[in-house]
Amino acid sequence: MTAVPPAAQTRTMSTAEAFQIPLAVAESYEATFVPRMFQEWAPHVLDAAHVGPGTSLLDVACGTGIVARTAVDRVGDDGTIIGVDLNGAMLTVARRVAPDVDWRQGDVADLPFEDGTFDAVTCQMAMMFFPDRDRAVAEMIRVTRPGGWIGLAVPASLDAQPAYRPFVDIAARHSGPEARALLGSYWNCGDADELVAGLEQAGLGPVDRRTRTGTATFDSSDALVATEVESTPLIERIDEQTYARIRSDVGEALAHYTTPDGLFEIPFVGHVVGAQVPSAS
Ligand SMILES: C[S@@+](CC[C@H](N)C(=O)[O-])C[C@H]1O[C@@H](n2cnc3c(N)ncnc32)[C@H](O)[C@@H]1O
């Protein structure tokens, strides 16, 4: 999850400034995180948003564009696809990988589209980064036509993560309870009941939800620890011995996730939600 560390946000920065990342980080996100973690969620999010032939689709917080790219064959020649992200570097990679898709820079809190423009809006693994989630949902609803669908995927809460939870527990045991908050923001949208209640309150319905277990693959357990710890301020608060103890204990506790070919494959649990914008009466 290093590509867009929520810890990069500070009170003195605008949301757009806080999310700008170097191009190399966006390239690395595309080369590793997309195939090793996020790609498998895209068809489920598109199903949740009822995307099919002829759909006009907006993919919000598109990153390097995996959901939009996965939709190309589904929507066919009669469909249209636009990907929007706050981050210029993510969009540079998206344009390189799929030059034929329409990629635009924009903030989910203020989407640059007329009311009711799209049949479907998707947002995969990004809601937890939005400072004003209600506003984001309201914007997604505004740009979707009456009767259209919104499809979301979010990581489930930390308690529901069979591998990430023990990792965070070990980090907190060695470095203090603040580790939990520092490593925890990725999971803060993961209460499915709360998420669905928020969508219903915003006027969406019916709301379908499904919890599924995907896989996150790392080169080793050390690589998992490095990815998570070094993308947060936790790395500045621990000394080398503490860091080594975290790596060692995580390696031991999660050894059973090492595959015969030496990779480290852990479960990554998420919620996929599809919600319909009410038809105009
Ligand atoms: C973990 S990535 C997910 C990207 C993509 N949906 C995927 O599945 O690979 C989160 C994305 O949310 C974007 N993002 C964060 N806040 C945003 C906002 N307010 N408006 C638009 N995009 C935002 C980031 O720039 C980043 O590309």
PDB file of C-alpha atoms and ligand atoms in Angstrom:
ATOM      1  CA  MET A   1       0.000   0.000   0.000  1.00  0.00           C
ATOM      2  CA  THR A   2       2.938   2.337  -0.329  1.00  0.00           C
ATOM      3  CA  ALA A   3       1.698   4.029  -3.462  1.00  0.00           C
ATOM      4  CA  VAL A   4      -0.461   6.569  -1.727  1.00  0.00           C
ATOM      5  CA  PRO A   5       0.397   6.543   1.949  1.00  0.00           C
ATOM      6  CA  PRO A   6      -2.354   8.263   3.887  1.00  0.00           C
ATOM      7  CA  ALA A   7       0.417   9.398   6.199  1.00  0.00           C
ATOM      8  CA  ALA A   8       1.551  11.685   3.398  1.00  0.00           C
ATOM      9  CA  GLN A   9      -1.400  13.907   4.186  1.00  0.00           C
ATOM     10  CA  THR A  10      -0.617  16.762   6.506  1.00  0.00           C
ATOM     11  CA  ARG A  11      -2.802  19.535   7.785  1.00  0.00           C
ATOM     12  CA  THR A  12      -0.838  22.139   5.865  1.00  0.00           C
ATOM     13  CA  MET A  13      -1.322  20.499   2.477  1.00  0.00           C
ATOM     14  CA  SER A  14      -4.348  20.475   0.231  1.00  0.00           C
ATOM     15  CA  THR A  15      -5.696  16.999  -0.547  1.00  0.00           C
ATOM     16  CA  ALA A  16      -4.315  17.248  -4.077  1.00  0.00           C
ATOM     17  CA  GLU A  17      -0.818  18.210  -2.888  1.00  0.00           C
ATOM     18  CA  ALA A  18      -0.787  15.491  -0.235  1.00  0.00           C
ATOM     19  CA  PHE A  19      -1.452  12.795  -2.805  1.00  0.00           C
ATOM     20  CA  GLN A  20       1.182  13.729  -5.375  1.00  0.00           C
ATOM     21  CA  ILE A  21       3.751  10.952  -5.603  1.00  0.00           C
ATOM     22  CA  PRO A  22       6.866  10.500  -7.747  1.00  0.00           C
ATOM     23  CA  LEU A  23       6.439   8.772 -11.087  1.00  0.00           C
ATOM     24  CA  ALA A  24       8.727   5.925  -9.947  1.00  0.00           C
ATOM     25  CA  VAL A  25       6.316   5.128  -7.104  1.00  0.00           C
ATOM     26  CA  ALA A  26       3.368   5.037  -9.523  1.00  0.00           C
ATOM     27  CA  GLU A  27       5.353   2.772 -11.873  1.00  0.00           C
ATOM     28  CA  SER A  28       6.172   0.466  -8.985  1.00  0.00           C
ATOM     29  CA  TYR A  29       2.493   0.456  -7.929  1.00  0.00           C
ATOM     30  CA  GLU A  30       1.572  -0.665 -11.459  1.00  0.00           C
ATOM     31  CA  ALA A  31       4.344  -3.273 -11.633  1.00  0.00           C
ATOM     32  CA  THR A  32       3.798  -4.866  -8.217  1.00  0.00           C
ATOM     33  CA  PHE A  33       0.666  -3.837  -6.318  1.00  0.00           C
ATOM     34  CA  VAL A  34      -1.702  -4.040  -9.277  1.00  0.00           C
ATOM     35  CA  PRO A  35      -0.864  -7.619 -10.341  1.00  0.00           C
ATOM     36  CA  ARG A  36      -0.126  -8.823  -6.811  1.00  0.00           C
ATOM     37  CA  MET A  37      -3.080  -7.364  -4.982  1.00  0.00           C
ATOM     38  CA  PHE A  38      -5.653  -5.210  -6.789  1.00  0.00           C
ATOM     39  CA  GLN A  39      -6.202  -6.656 -10.253  1.00  0.00           C
ATOM     40  CA  GLU A  40      -8.315  -9.579  -9.024  1.00  0.00           C
ATOM     41  CA  TRP A  41     -10.874  -7.195  -7.474  1.00  0.00           C
ATOM     42  CA  ALA A  42     -11.662  -5.324 -10.689  1.00  0.00           C
ATOM     43  CA  PRO A  43     -14.124  -7.838 -12.254  1.00  0.00           C
ATOM     44  CA  HIS A  44     -16.025  -8.011  -8.953  1.00  0.00           C
ATOM     45  CA  VAL A  45     -16.340  -4.239  -8.732  1.00  0.00           C
ATOM     46  CA  LEU A  46     -17.518  -4.086 -12.346  1.00  0.00           C
ATOM     47  CA  ASP A  47     -20.096  -6.817 -11.608  1.00  0.00           C
ATOM     48  CA  ALA A  48     -21.294  -4.866  -8.565  1.00  0.00           C
ATOM     49  CA  ALA A  49     -21.774  -1.779 -10.757  1.00  0.00           C
ATOM     50  CA  HIS A  50     -23.653  -3.816 -13.413  1.00  0.00           C
ATOM     51  CA  VAL A  51     -21.140  -2.844 -16.100  1.00  0.00           C
ATOM     52  CA  GLY A  52     -21.890  -4.498 -19.447  1.00  0.00           C
ATOM     53  CA  PRO A  53     -22.086  -3.783 -23.159  1.00  0.00           C
ATOM     54  CA  GLY A  54     -22.797  -0.106 -23.834  1.00  0.00           C
ATOM     55  CA  THR A  55     -22.245   1.117 -20.259  1.00  0.00           C
ATOM     56  CA  SER A  56     -20.881   4.630 -19.789  1.00  0.00           C
ATOM     57  CA  LEU A  57     -18.488   4.155 -16.861  1.00  0.00           C
ATOM     58  CA  LEU A  58     -16.604   6.503 -14.569  1.00  0.00           C
ATOM     59  CA  ASP A  59     -13.838   4.921 -12.483  1.00  0.00           C
ATOM     60  CA  VAL A  60     -13.075   7.236  -9.574  1.00  0.00           C
ATOM     61  CA  ALA A  61      -9.634   7.211  -7.890  1.00  0.00           C
ATOM     62  CA  CYS A  62      -8.583   5.063 -10.818  1.00  0.00           C
ATOM     63  CA  GLY A  63      -4.884   4.967  -9.910  1.00  0.00           C
ATOM     64  CA  THR A  64      -3.007   3.421 -12.818  1.00  0.00           C
ATOM     65  CA  GLY A  65      -6.350   2.324 -14.210  1.00  0.00           C
ATOM     66  CA  ILE A  66      -6.861  -1.368 -13.566  1.00  0.00           C
ATOM     67  CA  VAL A  67     -10.670  -1.176 -13.195  1.00  0.00           C
ATOM     68  CA  ALA A  68     -11.113   1.016 -16.272  1.00  0.00           C
ATOM     69  CA  ARG A  69      -8.793  -1.224 -18.308  1.00  0.00           C
ATOM     70  CA  THR A  70     -10.640  -4.356 -17.196  1.00  0.00           C
ATOM     71  CA  ALA A  71     -13.899  -2.743 -18.349  1.00  0.00           C
ATOM     72  CA  VAL A  72     -12.775  -2.084 -21.940  1.00  0.00           C
ATOM     73  CA  ASP A  73     -13.892  -5.427 -23.381  1.00  0.00           C
ATOM     74  CA  ARG A  74     -17.078  -5.494 -21.287  1.00  0.00           C
ATOM     75  CA  VAL A  75     -18.459  -2.147 -22.412  1.00  0.00           C
ATOM     76  CA  GLY A  76     -17.471  -2.778 -26.029  1.00  0.00           C
ATOM     77  CA  ASP A  77     -17.642  -0.252 -28.835  1.00  0.00           C
ATOM     78  CA  ASP A  78     -20.922   1.247 -27.620  1.00  0.00           C
ATOM     79  CA  GLY A  79     -19.633   2.009 -24.139  1.00  0.00           C
ATOM     80  CA  THR A  80     -17.462   4.817 -22.814  1.00  0.00           C
ATOM     81  CA  ILE A  81     -14.909   4.824 -19.999  1.00  0.00           C
ATOM     82  CA  ILE A  82     -13.348   7.711 -18.092  1.00  0.00           C
ATOM     83  CA  GLY A  83     -10.818   7.269 -15.284  1.00  0.00           C
ATOM     84  CA  VAL A  84     -10.323  10.083 -12.745  1.00  0.00           C
ATOM     85  CA  ASP A  85      -7.594  10.374 -10.136  1.00  0.00           C
ATOM     86  CA  LEU A  86      -6.106  13.141  -8.043  1.00  0.00           C
ATOM     87  CA  ASN A  87      -2.609  11.976  -8.718  1.00  0.00           C
ATOM     88  CA  GLY A  88      -0.754  13.089 -11.830  1.00  0.00           C
ATOM     89  CA  ALA A  89       1.866  10.323 -11.679  1.00  0.00           C
ATOM     90  CA  MET A  90      -0.784   7.574 -11.471  1.00  0.00           C
ATOM     91  CA  LEU A  91      -2.456   9.067 -14.552  1.00  0.00           C
ATOM     92  CA  THR A  92       0.850   9.264 -16.444  1.00  0.00           C
ATOM     93  CA  VAL A  93       1.237   5.497 -15.979  1.00  0.00           C
ATOM     94  CA  ALA A  94      -2.436   4.888 -16.861  1.00  0.00           C
ATOM     95  CA  ARG A  95      -1.956   6.829 -20.128  1.00  0.00           C
ATOM     96  CA  ARG A  96       1.159   4.854 -20.969  1.00  0.00           C
ATOM     97  CA  VAL A  97      -0.513   1.476 -20.339  1.00  0.00           C
ATOM     98  CA  ALA A  98      -3.886   2.271 -21.954  1.00  0.00           C
ATOM     99  CA  PRO A  99      -3.632   5.335 -24.208  1.00  0.00           C
ATOM    100  CA  ASP A 100      -7.126   4.798 -25.622  1.00  0.00           C
ATOM    101  CA  VAL A 101      -8.948   5.304 -22.327  1.00  0.00           C
ATOM    102  CA  ASP A 102      -9.902   8.863 -21.326  1.00  0.00           C
ATOM    103  CA  TRP A 103      -7.884   9.676 -18.172  1.00  0.00           C
ATOM    104  CA  ARG A 104      -8.534  12.907 -16.281  1.00  0.00           C
ATOM    105  CA  GLN A 105      -7.166  14.552 -13.168  1.00  0.00           C
ATOM    106  CA  GLY A 106      -9.801  15.390 -10.568  1.00  0.00           C
ATOM    107  CA  ASP A 107     -10.902  15.153  -6.957  1.00  0.00           C
ATOM    108  CA  VAL A 108     -13.728  12.821  -5.948  1.00  0.00           C
ATOM    109  CA  ALA A 109     -14.993  15.640  -3.741  1.00  0.00           C
ATOM    110  CA  ASP A 110     -15.662  17.799  -6.791  1.00  0.00           C
ATOM    111  CA  LEU A 111     -16.058  15.627  -9.870  1.00  0.00           C
ATOM    112  CA  PRO A 112     -15.776  17.588 -13.123  1.00  0.00           C
ATOM    113  CA  PHE A 113     -18.961  16.176 -14.709  1.00  0.00           C
ATOM    114  CA  GLU A 114     -22.591  17.173 -15.157  1.00  0.00           C
ATOM    115  CA  ASP A 115     -25.319  15.516 -13.074  1.00  0.00           C
ATOM    116  CA  GLY A 116     -26.396  12.070 -14.299  1.00  0.00           C
ATOM    117  CA  THR A 117     -23.587  11.660 -16.855  1.00  0.00           C
ATOM    118  CA  PHE A 118     -22.766   7.976 -16.233  1.00  0.00           C
ATOM    119  CA  ASP A 119     -24.593   4.640 -16.121  1.00  0.00           C
ATOM    120  CA  ALA A 120     -22.097   3.354 -13.578  1.00  0.00           C
ATOM    121  CA  VAL A 121     -19.413   4.693 -11.234  1.00  0.00           C
ATOM    122  CA  THR A 122     -16.751   2.490  -9.654  1.00  0.00           C
ATOM    123  CA  CYS A 123     -14.240   3.142  -6.898  1.00  0.00           C
ATOM    124  CA  GLN A 124     -11.813   0.386  -5.959  1.00  0.00           C
ATOM    125  CA  MET A 125      -9.664   0.403  -2.805  1.00  0.00           C
ATOM    126  CA  ALA A 126      -9.658   4.166  -2.321  1.00  0.00           C
ATOM    127  CA  MET A 127     -12.611   5.195  -0.096  1.00  0.00           C
ATOM    128  CA  MET A 128     -10.444   4.931   3.019  1.00  0.00           C
ATOM    129  CA  PHE A 129      -8.222   7.750   1.718  1.00  0.00           C
ATOM    130  CA  PHE A 130     -11.031  10.263   1.208  1.00  0.00           C
ATOM    131  CA  PRO A 131     -11.070  12.877   3.973  1.00  0.00           C
ATOM    132  CA  ASP A 132     -14.815  13.493   3.464  1.00  0.00           C
ATOM    133  CA  ARG A 133     -16.392  10.157   2.572  1.00  0.00           C
ATOM    134  CA  ASP A 134     -19.979  11.468   2.627  1.00  0.00           C
ATOM    135  CA  ARG A 135     -19.054  14.152   0.141  1.00  0.00           C
ATOM    136  CA  ALA A 136     -17.347  11.566  -2.092  1.00  0.00           C
ATOM    137  CA  VAL A 137     -20.447   9.352  -2.071  1.00  0.00           C
ATOM    138  CA  ALA A 138     -22.695  12.353  -2.777  1.00  0.00           C
ATOM    139  CA  GLU A 139     -20.524  13.263  -5.783  1.00  0.00           C
ATOM    140  CA  MET A 140     -20.589   9.700  -7.119  1.00  0.00           C
ATOM    141  CA  ILE A 141     -24.384   9.691  -6.797  1.00  0.00           C
ATOM    142  CA  ARG A 142     -24.691  13.106  -8.469  1.00  0.00           C
ATOM    143  CA  VAL A 143     -22.818  12.064 -11.618  1.00  0.00           C
ATOM    144  CA  THR A 144     -24.664   8.720 -11.943  1.00  0.00           C
ATOM    145  CA  ARG A 145     -27.964   8.674 -13.843  1.00  0.00           C
ATOM    146  CA  PRO A 146     -31.131   7.698 -11.981  1.00  0.00           C
ATOM    147  CA  GLY A 147     -31.314   3.885 -11.963  1.00  0.00           C
ATOM    148  CA  GLY A 148     -27.539   3.590 -12.502  1.00  0.00           C
ATOM    149  CA  TRP A 149     -25.155   1.723 -10.208  1.00  0.00           C
ATOM    150  CA  ILE A 150     -22.181   2.470  -7.994  1.00  0.00           C
ATOM    151  CA  GLY A 151     -19.631  -0.317  -7.348  1.00  0.00           C
ATOM    152  CA  LEU A 152     -17.105  -0.104  -4.528  1.00  0.00           C
ATOM    153  CA  ALA A 153     -14.379  -2.266  -3.042  1.00  0.00           C
ATOM    154  CA  VAL A 154     -12.755  -1.499   0.305  1.00  0.00           C
ATOM    155  CA  PRO A 155     -10.394  -3.475   2.531  1.00  0.00           C
ATOM    156  CA  ALA A 156     -12.227  -5.135   5.447  1.00  0.00           C
ATOM    157  CA  SER A 157     -11.356  -3.944   8.951  1.00  0.00           C
ATOM    158  CA  LEU A 158      -8.112  -5.050  10.559  1.00  0.00           C
ATOM    159  CA  ASP A 159      -9.885  -7.495  12.892  1.00  0.00           C
ATOM    160  CA  ALA A 160     -11.079  -9.414   9.833  1.00  0.00           C
ATOM    161  CA  GLN A 161      -7.585  -9.719   8.316  1.00  0.00           C
ATOM    162  CA  PRO A 162      -6.026 -13.108   9.203  1.00  0.00           C
ATOM    163  CA  ALA A 163      -2.462 -12.032   8.326  1.00  0.00           C
ATOM    164  CA  TYR A 164      -2.390  -8.247   8.546  1.00  0.00           C
ATOM    165  CA  ARG A 165      -3.908  -8.314  12.046  1.00  0.00           C
ATOM    166  CA  PRO A 166      -1.134 -10.425  13.629  1.00  0.00           C
ATOM    167  CA  PHE A 167       1.442  -8.334  11.770  1.00  0.00           C
ATOM    168  CA  VAL A 168       0.047  -5.111  13.280  1.00  0.00           C
ATOM    169  CA  ASP A 169      -0.205  -6.794  16.711  1.00  0.00           C
ATOM    170  CA  ILE A 170       3.485  -7.706  16.547  1.00  0.00           C
ATOM    171  CA  ALA A 171       4.454  -4.201  15.412  1.00  0.00           C
ATOM    172  CA  ALA A 172       2.445  -2.708  18.301  1.00  0.00           C
ATOM    173  CA  ARG A 173       3.975  -5.127  20.814  1.00  0.00           C
ATOM    174  CA  HIS A 174       7.483  -4.045  19.881  1.00  0.00           C
ATOM    175  CA  SER A 175       7.005  -0.373  19.151  1.00  0.00           C
ATOM    176  CA  GLY A 176       4.035   0.742  21.250  1.00  0.00           C
ATOM    177  CA  PRO A 177       0.305   1.148  20.773  1.00  0.00           C
ATOM    178  CA  GLU A 178       0.612   4.099  18.395  1.00  0.00           C
ATOM    179  CA  ALA A 179       1.814   1.591  15.771  1.00  0.00           C
ATOM    180  CA  ARG A 180      -1.768   0.398  15.510  1.00  0.00           C
ATOM    181  CA  ALA A 181      -3.000   3.826  14.402  1.00  0.00           C
ATOM    182  CA  LEU A 182       0.004   4.450  12.155  1.00  0.00           C
ATOM    183  CA  LEU A 183      -0.431   1.150  10.339  1.00  0.00           C
ATOM    184  CA  GLY A 184      -4.188   1.139  10.608  1.00  0.00           C
ATOM    185  CA  SER A 185      -5.621   3.809   8.337  1.00  0.00           C
ATOM    186  CA  TYR A 186      -5.885   1.420   5.405  1.00  0.00           C
ATOM    187  CA  TRP A 187      -8.550  -0.516   7.284  1.00  0.00           C
ATOM    188  CA  ASN A 188     -10.657   2.368   8.525  1.00  0.00           C
ATOM    189  CA  CYS A 189     -13.472   1.935   6.016  1.00  0.00           C
ATOM    190  CA  GLY A 190     -13.803  -1.781   6.605  1.00  0.00           C
ATOM    191  CA  ASP A 191     -16.915  -2.049   8.772  1.00  0.00           C
ATOM    192  CA  ALA A 192     -19.367  -3.327   6.148  1.00  0.00           C
ATOM    193  CA  ASP A 193     -22.480  -2.540   8.219  1.00  0.00           C
ATOM    194  CA  GLU A 194     -21.332   1.044   8.678  1.00  0.00           C
ATOM    195  CA  LEU A 195     -20.434   1.386   5.002  1.00  0.00           C
ATOM    196  CA  VAL A 196     -23.793   0.054   3.823  1.00  0.00           C
ATOM    197  CA  ALA A 197     -25.696   2.203   6.354  1.00  0.00           C
ATOM    198  CA  GLY A 198     -23.852   5.280   5.045  1.00  0.00           C
ATOM    199  CA  LEU A 199     -24.769   4.451   1.456  1.00  0.00           C
ATOM    200  CA  GLU A 200     -28.418   3.864   2.379  1.00  0.00           C
ATOM    201  CA  GLN A 201     -28.485   7.110   4.305  1.00  0.00           C
ATOM    202  CA  ALA A 202     -27.175   8.861   1.202  1.00  0.00           C
ATOM    203  CA  GLY A 203     -30.286   7.596  -0.616  1.00  0.00           C
ATOM    204  CA  LEU A 204     -28.876   4.542  -2.416  1.00  0.00           C
ATOM    205  CA  GLY A 205     -30.779   1.290  -2.602  1.00  0.00           C
ATOM    206  CA  PRO A 206     -30.889  -1.586  -2.994  1.00  0.00           C
ATOM    207  CA  VAL A 207     -27.361  -2.088  -1.660  1.00  0.00           C
ATOM    208  CA  ASP A 208     -25.751  -5.503  -2.263  1.00  0.00           C
ATOM    209  CA  ARG A 209     -22.606  -6.473  -0.433  1.00  0.00           C
ATOM    210  CA  ARG A 210     -20.222  -9.359  -0.479  1.00  0.00           C
ATOM    211  CA  THR A 211     -17.097 -10.075   1.516  1.00  0.00           C
ATOM    212  CA  ARG A 212     -14.374 -11.924  -0.320  1.00  0.00           C
ATOM    213  CA  THR A 213     -10.848 -13.032   0.418  1.00  0.00           C
ATOM    214  CA  GLY A 214      -8.215 -12.138  -2.124  1.00  0.00           C
ATOM    215  CA  THR A 215      -4.459 -12.552  -2.014  1.00  0.00           C
ATOM    216  CA  ALA A 216      -1.613 -10.113  -1.496  1.00  0.00           C
ATOM    217  CA  THR A 217       1.740 -11.417  -2.687  1.00  0.00           C
ATOM    218  CA  PHE A 218       5.119 -10.202  -1.472  1.00  0.00           C
ATOM    219  CA  ASP A 219       8.636 -11.431  -2.171  1.00  0.00           C
ATOM    220  CA  SER A 220       9.018 -12.378   1.503  1.00  0.00           C
ATOM    221  CA  SER A 221       7.606 -11.602   4.960  1.00  0.00           C
ATOM    222  CA  ASP A 222      10.363  -8.983   5.277  1.00  0.00           C
ATOM    223  CA  ALA A 223       9.002  -7.327   2.150  1.00  0.00           C
ATOM    224  CA  LEU A 224       5.522  -7.131   3.717  1.00  0.00           C
ATOM    225  CA  VAL A 225       6.970  -5.509   6.841  1.00  0.00           C
ATOM    226  CA  ALA A 226       9.098  -3.100   4.795  1.00  0.00           C
ATOM    227  CA  THR A 227       6.126  -2.145   2.609  1.00  0.00           C
ATOM    228  CA  GLU A 228       3.893  -1.343   5.549  1.00  0.00           C
ATOM    229  CA  VAL A 229       6.393   0.129   8.019  1.00  0.00           C
ATOM    230  CA  GLU A 230       8.461   2.187   5.587  1.00  0.00           C
ATOM    231  CA  SER A 231       5.420   3.879   4.052  1.00  0.00           C
ATOM    232  CA  THR A 232       4.389   5.320   7.423  1.00  0.00           C
ATOM    233  CA  PRO A 233       6.030   7.524  10.072  1.00  0.00           C
ATOM    234  CA  LEU A 234       6.482   4.368  12.175  1.00  0.00           C
ATOM    235  CA  ILE A 235       9.842   3.891  10.476  1.00  0.00           C
ATOM    236  CA  GLU A 236      11.086   7.145  12.061  1.00  0.00           C
ATOM    237  CA  ARG A 237       9.946   6.116  15.536  1.00  0.00           C
ATOM    238  CA  ILE A 238      11.690   2.762  15.827  1.00  0.00           C
ATOM    239  CA  ASP A 239      15.381   1.908  16.044  1.00  0.00           C
ATOM    240  CA  GLU A 240      17.062  -0.756  13.935  1.00  0.00           C
ATOM    241  CA  GLN A 241      16.815  -3.405  16.685  1.00  0.00           C
ATOM    242  CA  THR A 242      13.080  -2.901  17.118  1.00  0.00           C
ATOM    243  CA  TYR A 243      12.613  -3.057  13.366  1.00  0.00           C
ATOM    244  CA  ALA A 244      14.654  -6.293  13.228  1.00  0.00           C
ATOM    245  CA  ARG A 245      12.558  -7.824  16.047  1.00  0.00           C
ATOM    246  CA  ILE A 246       9.332  -6.984  14.183  1.00  0.00           C
ATOM    247  CA  ARG A 247      10.698  -8.591  11.005  1.00  0.00           C
ATOM    248  CA  SER A 248      11.833 -11.683  12.863  1.00  0.00           C
ATOM    249  CA  ASP A 249       8.569 -12.224  14.793  1.00  0.00           C
ATOM    250  CA  VAL A 250       6.423 -11.615  11.715  1.00  0.00           C
ATOM    251  CA  GLY A 251       8.562 -14.089   9.757  1.00  0.00           C
ATOM    252  CA  GLU A 252       8.014 -16.697  12.457  1.00  0.00           C
ATOM    253  CA  ALA A 253       4.309 -16.069  13.116  1.00  0.00           C
ATOM    254  CA  LEU A 254       3.354 -15.967   9.450  1.00  0.00           C
ATOM    255  CA  ALA A 255       5.821 -18.557   8.103  1.00  0.00           C
ATOM    256  CA  HIS A 256       2.949 -20.743   6.884  1.00  0.00           C
ATOM    257  CA  TYR A 257       2.144 -18.160   4.191  1.00  0.00           C
ATOM    258  CA  THR A 258       5.439 -18.827   2.388  1.00  0.00           C
ATOM    259  CA  THR A 259       4.770 -20.739  -0.816  1.00  0.00           C
ATOM    260  CA  PRO A 260       6.886 -23.638  -2.152  1.00  0.00           C
ATOM    261  CA  ASP A 261       8.443 -21.248  -4.674  1.00  0.00           C
ATOM    262  CA  GLY A 262       9.506 -18.865  -1.915  1.00  0.00           C
ATOM    263  CA  LEU A 263       6.897 -16.120  -2.278  1.00  0.00           C
ATOM    264  CA  PHE A 264       4.854 -14.826   0.641  1.00  0.00           C
ATOM    265  CA  GLU A 265       1.117 -14.959  -0.102  1.00  0.00           C
ATOM    266  CA  ILE A 266      -1.263 -13.617   2.502  1.00  0.00           C
ATOM    267  CA  PRO A 267      -5.044 -13.304   2.548  1.00  0.00           C
ATOM    268  CA  PHE A 268      -6.445  -9.832   1.927  1.00  0.00           C
ATOM    269  CA  VAL A 269     -10.134  -9.557   2.872  1.00  0.00           C
ATOM    270  CA  GLY A 270     -12.325  -6.886   1.315  1.00  0.00           C
ATOM    271  CA  HIS A 271     -15.937  -5.863   0.845  1.00  0.00           C
ATOM    272  CA  VAL A 272     -17.463  -5.416  -2.595  1.00  0.00           C
ATOM    273  CA  VAL A 273     -20.590  -3.297  -2.587  1.00  0.00           C
ATOM    274  CA  GLY A 274     -23.050  -2.506  -5.380  1.00  0.00           C
ATOM    275  CA  ALA A 275     -25.633   0.225  -4.792  1.00  0.00           C
ATOM    276  CA  GLN A 276     -28.336   1.553  -7.084  1.00  0.00           C
ATOM    277  CA  VAL A 277     -29.133   5.221  -7.537  1.00  0.00           C
ATOM    278  CA  PRO A 278     -32.919   5.530  -7.205  1.00  0.00           C
ATOM    279  CA  SER A 279     -34.838   5.989 -10.444  1.00  0.00           C
ATOM    280  CA  ALA A 280     -36.370   9.396 -10.949  1.00  0.00           C
ATOM    281  CA  SER A 281     -40.027   9.351  -9.866  1.00  0.00           C
TER     282      SER A 281
HETATM  283  C1  LIG B   1      -4.782   2.275  -3.491  1.00  0.00           C
HETATM  284  S1  LIG B   1      -4.986   3.317  -4.873  1.00  0.00           S
HETATM  285  C2  LIG B   1      -6.266   2.448  -5.780  1.00  0.00           C
HETATM  286  C3  LIG B   1      -6.175   2.771  -7.244  1.00  0.00           C
HETATM  287  C4  LIG B   1      -7.060   1.938  -8.156  1.00  0.00           C
HETATM  288  N1  LIG B   1      -8.469   2.169  -7.893  1.00  0.00           N
HETATM  289  C5  LIG B   1      -6.712   0.486  -8.083  1.00  0.00           C
HETATM  290  O1  LIG B   1      -7.563  -0.336  -7.705  1.00  0.00           O
HETATM  291  O2  LIG B   1      -5.556   0.125  -8.404  1.00  0.00           O
HETATM  292  C6  LIG B   1      -5.870   4.736  -4.256  1.00  0.00           C
HETATM  293  C7  LIG B   1      -6.014   5.857  -5.291  1.00  0.00           C
HETATM  294  O3  LIG B   1      -6.897   6.848  -4.749  1.00  0.00           O
HETATM  295  C8  LIG B   1      -6.492   8.105  -5.296  1.00  0.00           C
HETATM  296  N2  LIG B   1      -7.142   9.172  -4.542  1.00  0.00           N
HETATM  297  C9  LIG B   1      -6.989   9.432  -3.228  1.00  0.00           C
HETATM  298  N3  LIG B   1      -7.766  10.470  -2.872  1.00  0.00           N
HETATM  299  C10 LIG B   1      -8.426  10.876  -3.980  1.00  0.00           C
HETATM  300  C11 LIG B   1      -9.373  11.894  -4.258  1.00  0.00           C
HETATM  301  N4  LIG B   1      -9.785  12.736  -3.279  1.00  0.00           N
HETATM  302  N5  LIG B   1      -9.866  12.025  -5.503  1.00  0.00           N
HETATM  303  C12 LIG B   1      -9.436  11.200  -6.492  1.00  0.00           C
HETATM  304  N6  LIG B   1      -8.524  10.211  -6.298  1.00  0.00           N
HETATM  305  C13 LIG B   1      -8.024  10.043  -5.065  1.00  0.00           C
HETATM  306  C14 LIG B   1      -4.982   8.042  -5.168  1.00  0.00           C
HETATM  307  O4  LIG B   1      -4.329   9.023  -5.949  1.00  0.00           O
HETATM  308  C15 LIG B   1      -4.716   6.607  -5.621  1.00  0.00           C
HETATM  309  O5  LIG B   1      -4.475   6.550  -7.008  1.00  0.00           O
END
